[in-house]
Coordinates of C-alpha atoms and ligand atoms in Angstrom, one line a residue:
M282 CA 15.3 -29.8 -21.0
H283 CA 14.4 -28.5 -17.5
H284 CA 12.0 -30.9 -15.7
S285 CA 10.0 -30.2 -12.6
D286 CA 6.9 -31.6 -10.9
Y287 CA 4.9 -28.4 -11.7
C288 CA 5.4 -25.6 -14.2
I289 CA 3.4 -22.4 -13.4
A290 CA 3.0 -19.6 -15.9
G291 CA 2.6 -16.2 -14.2
A292 CA 4.6 -14.7 -11.3
G293 CA 1.8 -12.6 -9.9
I294 CA 0.4 -13.1 -6.5
I295 CA -1.6 -16.2 -7.6
G296 CA 1.3 -17.9 -9.4
L297 CA 3.8 -17.2 -6.6
S298 CA 1.4 -18.2 -3.8
L299 CA 0.7 -21.5 -5.6
A300 CA 4.4 -22.1 -6.2
L301 CA 5.2 -21.6 -2.5
E302 CA 2.3 -23.9 -1.5
L303 CA 3.5 -26.7 -3.8
H304 CA 7.1 -26.2 -2.7
R305 CA 6.0 -26.5 0.9
R306 CA 4.5 -29.8 0.1
G307 CA 7.8 -31.1 -1.2
A308 CA 7.4 -30.6 -5.0
T309 CA 9.8 -29.2 -7.5
V310 CA 8.4 -26.0 -9.1
T311 CA 9.3 -23.8 -12.1
V312 CA 7.6 -20.4 -12.6
L313 CA 7.7 -18.7 -16.0
E314 CA 6.9 -15.0 -16.2
R315 CA 6.5 -13.2 -19.5
N316 CA 7.5 -9.8 -17.9
A317 CA 8.9 -9.0 -14.4
P318 CA 7.3 -10.7 -11.4
L319 CA 4.3 -8.9 -9.8
A320 CA 4.3 -6.2 -12.4
E321 CA 0.6 -6.3 -13.4
A322 CA -2.7 -6.7 -11.5
S323 CA -0.9 -7.7 -8.3
Y324 CA 0.9 -4.4 -8.3
A325 CA -2.1 -2.3 -9.3
A326 CA -4.5 -3.8 -6.8
G327 CA -6.2 -1.9 -4.0
G328 CA -5.7 -4.7 -1.4
M329 CA -9.2 -4.8 0.2
L330 CA -10.0 -8.3 1.4
A331 CA -13.6 -7.6 0.4
S332 CA -15.2 -10.9 1.1
H333 CA -18.6 -9.3 1.8
D334 CA -18.7 -6.7 -1.0
P335 CA -22.3 -6.8 -2.2
E336 CA -20.9 -6.5 -5.8
N337 CA -19.3 -10.0 -5.5
P338 CA -21.2 -12.9 -7.2
A339 CA -22.9 -14.9 -4.5
A340 CA -21.1 -18.1 -5.6
L341 CA -17.8 -16.6 -4.6
Q342 CA -18.7 -16.6 -0.9
P343 CA -17.3 -20.0 0.1
L344 CA -14.0 -19.3 -1.7
A345 CA -13.8 -15.9 -0.1
D346 CA -14.5 -17.3 3.3
L347 CA -12.0 -20.0 2.9
S348 CA -9.3 -17.6 1.8
L349 CA -9.9 -15.2 4.7
S350 CA -9.6 -18.1 7.1
L351 CA -6.3 -19.1 5.6
Y352 CA -4.9 -15.5 5.5
P353 CA -3.1 -15.5 8.9
A354 CA -1.2 -18.7 8.2
Y355 CA -0.5 -17.6 4.6
L356 CA 1.1 -14.4 5.9
A357 CA 3.0 -16.2 8.6
A358 CA 4.5 -18.6 6.1
I359 CA 5.6 -15.7 3.9
E360 CA 6.9 -13.7 6.8
S361 CA 8.9 -16.7 8.1
L362 CA 10.6 -17.3 4.8
S363 CA 11.1 -13.6 3.8
Q364 CA 11.8 -12.1 7.3
L365 CA 9.5 -9.3 6.1
H366 CA 6.4 -8.4 8.1
V367 CA 3.2 -7.8 6.2
P368 CA 0.7 -6.1 8.5
F369 CA -3.0 -5.6 7.9
Q370 CA -3.5 -1.9 7.0
T371 CA -7.2 -1.5 8.1
Y372 CA -9.7 -3.5 10.0
L373 CA -13.0 -1.8 9.2
T374 CA -14.9 -0.9 6.0
L375 CA -17.8 1.5 5.6
Q376 CA -19.8 -0.1 2.8
S377 CA -22.6 1.7 1.0
H378 CA -25.6 -0.6 1.4
P379 CA -29.1 0.9 1.1
T380 CA -31.0 -1.9 2.6
S381 CA -29.1 -2.5 5.9
T382 CA -29.1 -0.9 9.3
P383 CA -26.9 2.3 9.0
A384 CA -23.7 2.7 10.9
D385 CA -23.2 5.7 13.1
T386 CA -20.7 7.3 10.7
K387 CA -20.8 10.6 12.6
S388 CA -19.0 9.1 15.5
L389 CA -16.8 6.8 13.4
L390 CA -15.7 9.3 10.9
P391 CA -17.1 12.9 11.4
Q392 CA -15.4 14.1 8.2
L393 CA -17.6 11.7 6.1
N394 CA -20.3 13.3 4.0
P395 CA -22.6 10.3 3.2
G396 CA -24.7 12.2 0.7
S397 CA -27.4 9.8 -0.5
H398 CA -25.5 6.7 0.8
T399 CA -26.3 4.6 3.8
F400 CA -23.2 3.0 5.1
V401 CA -22.8 -0.2 7.1
R402 CA -19.8 -1.4 9.1
L403 CA -18.0 -4.4 7.7
K404 CA -15.3 -6.1 9.8
E405 CA -13.1 -6.3 6.8
R406 CA -9.3 -6.0 6.5
S407 CA -7.0 -4.6 3.8
I408 CA -3.4 -5.2 3.0
D409 CA -0.8 -3.3 0.9
P410 CA -0.4 -5.6 -2.2
R411 CA 2.9 -4.1 -3.0
Q412 CA 4.3 -4.8 0.4
L413 CA 2.8 -8.3 0.2
G414 CA 4.3 -8.8 -3.2
Q415 CA 7.7 -7.8 -2.0
A416 CA 7.6 -10.3 0.8
L417 CA 6.1 -13.0 -1.3
L418 CA 8.8 -12.6 -3.9
A419 CA 11.5 -12.7 -1.3
A420 CA 9.9 -15.8 0.2
V421 CA 9.9 -17.5 -3.2
L422 CA 13.6 -16.5 -3.9
S423 CA 14.6 -18.0 -0.5
T424 CA 13.5 -21.4 -1.7
S425 CA 14.6 -23.7 -4.6
I426 CA 11.6 -22.6 -6.8
A427 CA 13.0 -21.8 -10.2
L428 CA 11.7 -18.4 -11.2
H429 CA 12.3 -17.3 -14.8
P430 CA 11.3 -13.7 -15.5
H431 CA 11.0 -12.4 -19.1
T432 CA 10.2 -15.9 -20.3
P433 CA 6.9 -15.9 -22.1
V434 CA 5.2 -19.2 -22.9
Q435 CA 4.9 -19.8 -26.6
S436 CA 3.2 -23.2 -26.8
I437 CA 2.2 -26.1 -24.6
R438 CA 1.8 -29.8 -25.6
S439 CA 1.2 -33.1 -24.0
V440 CA 4.0 -35.7 -24.4
G441 CA 3.1 -39.0 -22.8
D442 CA 2.7 -38.4 -19.0
A443 CA 4.2 -34.9 -19.2
I444 CA 3.5 -31.5 -20.5
E445 CA 6.1 -29.7 -22.6
I446 CA 6.2 -25.9 -22.4
Q447 CA 8.1 -24.1 -25.1
T448 CA 9.3 -20.5 -24.4
T449 CA 11.4 -18.2 -26.5
T450 CA 14.6 -19.5 -25.0
S451 CA 14.1 -23.1 -23.8
T452 CA 11.8 -26.1 -23.4
F453 CA 10.5 -27.0 -20.0
S454 CA 8.8 -30.2 -19.0
A455 CA 6.5 -30.9 -16.0
S456 CA 3.9 -33.4 -14.9
H457 CA 1.4 -30.5 -14.7
F458 CA 1.2 -27.0 -16.2
I459 CA -0.8 -24.4 -14.3
D460 CA -1.7 -21.1 -16.0
C461 CA -1.8 -18.2 -13.5
T462 CA -1.3 -15.4 -16.0
G463 CA -4.5 -13.5 -15.2
A464 CA -5.8 -11.4 -18.1
W465 CA -3.2 -13.2 -20.4
A466 CA -4.5 -16.7 -19.7
A467 CA -6.6 -17.0 -22.9
A468 CA -3.4 -16.3 -24.9
S469 CA -0.9 -18.3 -23.0
S470 CA -3.2 -21.4 -22.7
N471 CA -4.5 -21.0 -26.3
L472 CA -8.2 -20.6 -25.1
P473 CA -11.1 -19.0 -26.9
S474 CA -10.5 -15.3 -26.8
G475 CA -13.4 -14.3 -24.5
T476 CA -12.5 -16.9 -21.8
V477 CA -10.6 -14.3 -19.7
V478 CA -10.6 -10.7 -20.7
P479 CA -8.8 -7.7 -19.3
R480 CA -10.9 -5.1 -17.5
K481 CA -9.0 -1.9 -16.9
G482 CA -9.0 0.0 -13.7
Q483 CA -7.4 3.4 -13.4
M484 CA -6.4 4.5 -9.9
L485 CA -4.6 7.2 -7.9
A486 CA -2.8 7.6 -4.6
V487 CA -3.0 10.9 -2.8
A488 CA -1.2 12.1 0.4
L489 CA -3.5 11.8 3.4
P490 CA -4.3 15.4 4.6
S491 CA -3.4 16.0 8.2
S492 CA -6.9 17.2 8.8
L493 CA -8.2 13.7 7.9
P494 CA -7.1 10.9 10.2
L495 CA -8.3 7.9 8.2
D496 CA -7.9 4.3 9.3
L497 CA -10.8 2.6 7.6
V498 CA -11.9 1.9 4.0
I499 CA -14.9 3.6 2.5
R500 CA -16.6 1.8 -0.5
T501 CA -19.6 2.6 -2.7
P502 CA -20.4 0.9 -6.0
E503 CA -18.6 3.8 -7.7
I504 CA -15.5 4.4 -5.6
Y505 CA -13.3 3.1 -2.9
I506 CA -10.9 4.9 -0.6
I507 CA -8.2 2.9 1.1
P508 CA -5.7 4.4 3.5
R509 CA -2.3 2.8 4.0
T510 CA -1.6 3.1 7.7
Q511 CA 1.7 1.3 8.0
G512 CA 4.8 0.3 6.1
P513 CA 6.5 2.1 3.2
N514 CA 3.2 3.6 1.9
A515 CA 1.9 4.8 5.2
G516 CA 0.1 8.2 4.8
H517 CA -1.0 7.4 1.2
V518 CA -4.7 7.0 0.3
V519 CA -5.5 4.8 -2.7
I520 CA -8.6 5.9 -4.6
G521 CA -10.1 3.6 -7.3
A522 CA -11.2 2.6 -9.7
T523 CA -12.6 2.8 -13.2
V524 CA -14.0 -0.4 -14.8
E525 CA -13.4 -0.3 -18.5
D526 CA -13.2 -2.8 -21.4
K527 CA -10.3 -1.4 -23.4
G528 CA -8.3 -4.5 -24.2
F529 CA -4.8 -4.5 -22.9
D530 CA -4.5 -0.7 -23.0
K531 CA -3.3 0.7 -19.7
T532 CA -3.2 4.4 -20.5
V533 CA -4.0 6.7 -17.6
H534 CA -6.3 9.6 -18.5
P535 CA -6.1 12.8 -16.4
I536 CA -9.8 13.4 -16.9
D537 CA -10.6 9.9 -15.4
I538 CA -8.2 10.5 -12.5
A539 CA -9.9 13.9 -11.8
M540 CA -13.3 12.2 -11.8
L541 CA -12.1 9.6 -9.3
Q542 CA -10.6 12.3 -7.0
S543 CA -13.8 14.4 -7.2
S544 CA -16.0 11.3 -6.4
A545 CA -13.8 10.6 -3.4
A546 CA -14.0 14.2 -2.3
E547 CA -17.8 14.1 -2.4
L548 CA -17.5 11.6 0.5
L549 CA -14.4 13.1 2.1
P550 CA -14.2 16.8 1.1
Q551 CA -10.6 17.0 2.5
L552 CA -9.5 14.8 -0.5
A553 CA -10.4 17.5 -3.0
D554 CA -7.1 19.3 -2.8
A555 CA -5.0 16.3 -1.6
T556 CA -1.7 16.0 -3.5
I557 CA -1.6 13.3 -6.1
L558 CA 1.4 11.0 -5.5
E559 CA 0.8 8.5 -8.2
T560 CA -1.6 7.4 -10.9
W561 CA -1.7 4.0 -12.6
A562 CA -3.9 1.4 -14.3
G563 CA -4.2 -2.3 -14.0
L564 CA -6.0 -5.1 -15.9
R565 CA -8.4 -7.3 -13.9
P566 CA -8.8 -10.7 -15.4
A567 CA -12.6 -11.2 -15.9
T568 CA -14.5 -14.3 -16.9
S569 CA -18.1 -14.3 -18.2
D570 CA -19.6 -15.0 -14.7
L571 CA -16.9 -13.1 -12.8
L572 CA -15.8 -16.2 -11.0
P573 CA -12.3 -17.6 -11.2
L574 CA -11.3 -20.6 -13.2
L575 CA -9.7 -23.2 -10.9
G576 CA -8.9 -26.6 -12.2
A577 CA -8.0 -28.7 -15.2
L578 CA -9.2 -27.9 -18.7
P579 CA -12.0 -30.3 -19.7
H580 CA -9.9 -32.6 -22.0
R581 CA -6.5 -31.8 -20.7
P582 CA -6.0 -33.2 -17.1
R583 CA -2.4 -32.0 -16.9
H584 CA -3.2 -28.4 -18.0
L585 CA -4.8 -26.4 -15.3
L586 CA -6.0 -22.8 -14.9
A587 CA -5.9 -20.6 -11.8
A588 CA -6.9 -17.4 -13.4
G589 CA -9.9 -15.0 -13.7
H590 CA -9.9 -13.7 -10.2
Y591 CA -11.3 -10.4 -11.5
R592 CA -11.5 -7.8 -8.5
N593 CA -10.5 -10.3 -5.8
G594 CA -7.0 -11.7 -6.6
I595 CA -5.4 -10.5 -3.4
L596 CA -8.3 -11.8 -1.3
L597 CA -8.4 -15.2 -3.1
A598 CA -4.7 -16.0 -3.3
P599 CA -4.4 -18.2 -0.2
A600 CA -7.5 -20.3 -1.0
T601 CA -6.5 -20.5 -4.7
A602 CA -3.0 -21.9 -3.7
H603 CA -4.6 -24.2 -1.2
L604 CA -7.3 -25.6 -3.5
M605 CA -5.1 -25.9 -6.5
A606 CA -2.4 -27.8 -4.5
Q607 CA -5.2 -30.1 -3.2
L608 CA -6.5 -30.7 -6.8
L609 CA -2.9 -31.4 -8.0
T610 CA -2.2 -33.9 -5.3
N611 CA -5.6 -35.7 -5.5
E612 CA -6.7 -34.5 -2.1
T613 CA -10.4 -33.7 -1.5
P614 CA -10.7 -30.0 -1.9
A615 CA -11.5 -28.0 1.3
I616 CA -14.7 -26.7 -0.5
D617 CA -16.7 -27.7 -3.5
V618 CA -14.9 -26.3 -6.5
A619 CA -17.6 -27.1 -9.1
A620 CA -18.6 -23.4 -9.4
F621 CA -15.1 -22.6 -10.4
A622 CA -14.3 -25.5 -12.7
P623 CA -13.2 -24.5 -16.2
A624 CA -15.7 -27.0 -17.6
R625 CA -18.6 -24.7 -16.7
I626 CA -17.5 -22.3 -19.5
A627 CA -19.1 -23.7 -22.7
G628 CA -16.4 -22.4 -24.9
L629 CA -13.8 -24.5 -23.1
L630 CA -15.5 -27.8 -23.6
S631 CA -14.1 -28.2 -27.1
T632 CA -10.6 -27.1 -26.3
Ligands
LIG763 N1 -10.1 -4.8 -6.3 C1 -10.3 -3.5 -6.6 C2 -10.7 -3.3 -8.0 O1 -11.0 -4.2 -8.8 O2 -10.8 -2.1 -8.4

């Protein structure tokens, strides 16, 4: 049997970031991934570090603020291990916000047709999650973290002071198990079915037209437009996203993609004929209050969750790794985590 201090399920950005943080603190770490690393929501994400999106639940703010403050050190640690630079892609977002003082969009972006929207300037950054994922994976692989792709968790049980995790091929043992499987957490941790549900988002990337020099994000409640300005995807513009309850279905529908492109073109008419480079769909892990689940299950102190990050997994990865490592090592968490405790979900109290 393989034993480590910590066994993490899920090699998305949350699981790998936590693995790296625990390893940095001197622990032995195993990561089990049912599929390939970074193949799901982390790959599909837009990458906006949208800590002040008015659509976020108010209770998310301290976690979002902590994560933003940790981002530079988080990236520096990944870059130093991977030797791969992960730059911020944008530094400004125009956010539709009817009640605030409007930004001078004419001078900022003359091509923008605001229509009925009033936009405010947010000093908000974005990142390319695929570039981040590549560097994060390289960082993890440069360490002694044991990463097992294509190894789904089948069952978890407490045995004395340890947790035993059964997969299709082997049994793993650890002092703590942390479920970071996003939309799959209810299944892999055997939780009531509605605890974390997949919420589908269809998206597309188009080629940035030469008539549209775009170096900022535009966001309304219906649509966001994110230019990639550097790295392998420079010159691409990501447009998203639908929000759908369709279970684990990730089918991309041309009619929905056309609707997204046409909504983007209402704001930036040059995008109407932009060449589509890629279409895809991802599954956001949603909880009933749209806040993540961070901490131990009510009656299972060695079985923790770090899942349910909904639309903000890329933003929240550094704070999640930091807080979970603090909880696991009995440090006082940097912020009050009561709002994120799994025990707040009534259905988990009897698990
Ligand atoms: N984070 C972007 C989205 O959920 O569509």
